[in-house]
Amino acid sequence: MIIKKPSIFIYVYLPDVAVLREICAGIEEEGVFYEVAEMSDICPGELAWNAANDSMLGSGIGINGSHAAFQMRGANKKRSVQEYDKPTREQARMLGANSARAIKKLPFK
């Protein structure tokens, strides 16, 4: 039997490695698991929305190139909770941390 850990899903398409690394570091700082999966070429908002709906935790991140978005299950599909085009190191880490803080019901950074 395979048991999957409740995780934040990160759906990516040709991601900027530095952005992905910082987002993952932000999630890790909050003590939450994540899974990264390569997907087709669609906008990061839609990747994030799909990831949030597929995740047991209801939190998802989408990255297309250097454009990153964070979405929650049940939120408006056309409006991400948080989104950056070419985020700085701090913004990328904060996006990851906030995706974890949302499921822990803590205030965003």
Coordinates of C-alpha atoms in Angstrom, one line a residue:
M1 CA 0.0 0.0 0.0
I2 CA 1.3 3.4 -1.0
I3 CA 0.5 6.2 1.5
K4 CA 0.9 9.8 0.2
K5 CA 1.6 12.6 2.6
P6 CA -0.7 15.6 2.6
S7 CA 1.3 18.0 0.4
I8 CA 1.1 21.3 -1.3
F9 CA 1.2 20.6 -5.0
I10 CA 3.5 22.7 -7.2
Y11 CA 2.7 22.4 -10.9
V12 CA 5.5 23.7 -13.2
Y13 CA 6.3 24.2 -16.9
L14 CA 9.9 24.9 -17.6
P15 CA 10.3 26.7 -14.3
D16 CA 13.0 29.2 -13.4
V17 CA 15.1 27.0 -11.1
A18 CA 15.9 29.8 -8.6
V19 CA 12.2 30.7 -8.3
L20 CA 11.3 27.1 -7.7
R21 CA 14.1 26.6 -5.1
E22 CA 13.0 29.7 -3.1
I23 CA 9.3 28.7 -3.2
C24 CA 10.2 25.2 -1.9
A25 CA 12.4 26.8 0.8
G26 CA 9.5 28.9 2.0
I27 CA 7.2 25.9 2.3
E28 CA 9.9 23.9 4.1
E29 CA 10.4 26.7 6.6
E30 CA 6.8 26.3 7.6
G31 CA 7.2 22.6 8.0
V32 CA 4.8 21.5 5.3
F33 CA 5.4 18.8 2.6
Y34 CA 5.3 19.6 -1.1
E35 CA 5.3 17.7 -4.4
V36 CA 6.5 19.1 -7.7
A37 CA 5.1 17.9 -11.0
E38 CA 5.8 18.9 -14.6
M39 CA 2.7 19.9 -16.5
S40 CA 1.8 21.4 -19.9
D41 CA 2.3 25.0 -21.0
I42 CA -0.6 27.0 -19.4
C43 CA -0.6 30.1 -17.4
P44 CA 0.7 29.9 -13.8
G45 CA -2.7 30.9 -12.4
E46 CA -4.4 28.0 -14.0
L47 CA -1.5 25.6 -13.0
A48 CA -1.9 26.8 -9.4
W49 CA -5.7 26.4 -9.5
N50 CA -5.4 22.9 -10.8
A51 CA -2.7 22.1 -8.2
A52 CA -4.9 23.4 -5.4
N53 CA -7.8 21.3 -6.5
D54 CA -5.7 18.2 -6.8
S55 CA -4.0 18.7 -3.4
M56 CA -5.5 17.1 -0.3
L57 CA -4.6 20.3 1.5
G58 CA -6.3 22.6 -1.0
S59 CA -3.2 24.8 -1.6
G60 CA -1.4 24.9 -4.9
I61 CA 1.4 26.8 -6.7
G62 CA 1.9 27.2 -10.4
I63 CA 5.1 28.2 -12.1
N64 CA 5.6 28.9 -15.8
G65 CA 9.1 30.1 -16.5
S66 CA 9.7 32.9 -14.0
H67 CA 6.0 33.6 -13.4
A68 CA 4.6 32.1 -10.2
A69 CA 1.1 32.0 -8.7
F70 CA -0.4 30.6 -5.4
Q71 CA -4.1 29.5 -5.3
M72 CA -6.5 27.9 -2.8
R73 CA -9.2 25.4 -3.5
G74 CA -12.6 27.2 -3.7
A75 CA -11.1 30.6 -4.7
N76 CA -11.9 32.3 -7.9
K77 CA -10.1 30.6 -10.8
K78 CA -9.3 33.8 -12.5
R79 CA -7.8 35.5 -9.5
S80 CA -4.8 34.0 -7.7
V81 CA -4.3 34.6 -4.0
Q82 CA -0.8 35.8 -4.7
E83 CA 1.0 36.1 -8.1
Y84 CA 4.4 37.4 -9.2
D85 CA 6.1 37.9 -12.6
K86 CA 9.8 37.5 -12.1
P87 CA 9.7 37.5 -8.3
T88 CA 12.6 38.5 -6.2
R89 CA 14.2 35.9 -3.9
E90 CA 12.2 37.3 -1.0
Q91 CA 8.9 37.3 -2.9
A92 CA 9.3 33.7 -4.1
R93 CA 10.1 32.5 -0.6
M94 CA 7.2 34.5 0.8
L95 CA 4.8 33.0 -1.8
G96 CA 5.9 29.5 -0.7
A97 CA 5.6 30.3 3.0
N98 CA 2.2 31.9 2.5
S99 CA 0.9 28.8 0.7
A100 CA 1.8 26.8 3.8
R101 CA 0.6 29.4 6.3
A102 CA -2.8 29.4 4.5
I103 CA -3.4 25.7 5.3
K104 CA -2.1 26.2 8.9
K105 CA -4.6 29.1 9.2
L106 CA -1.8 31.5 10.1
P107 CA -1.5 35.1 8.9
F108 CA 0.4 35.7 5.7
K109 CA 3.9 37.2 5.7

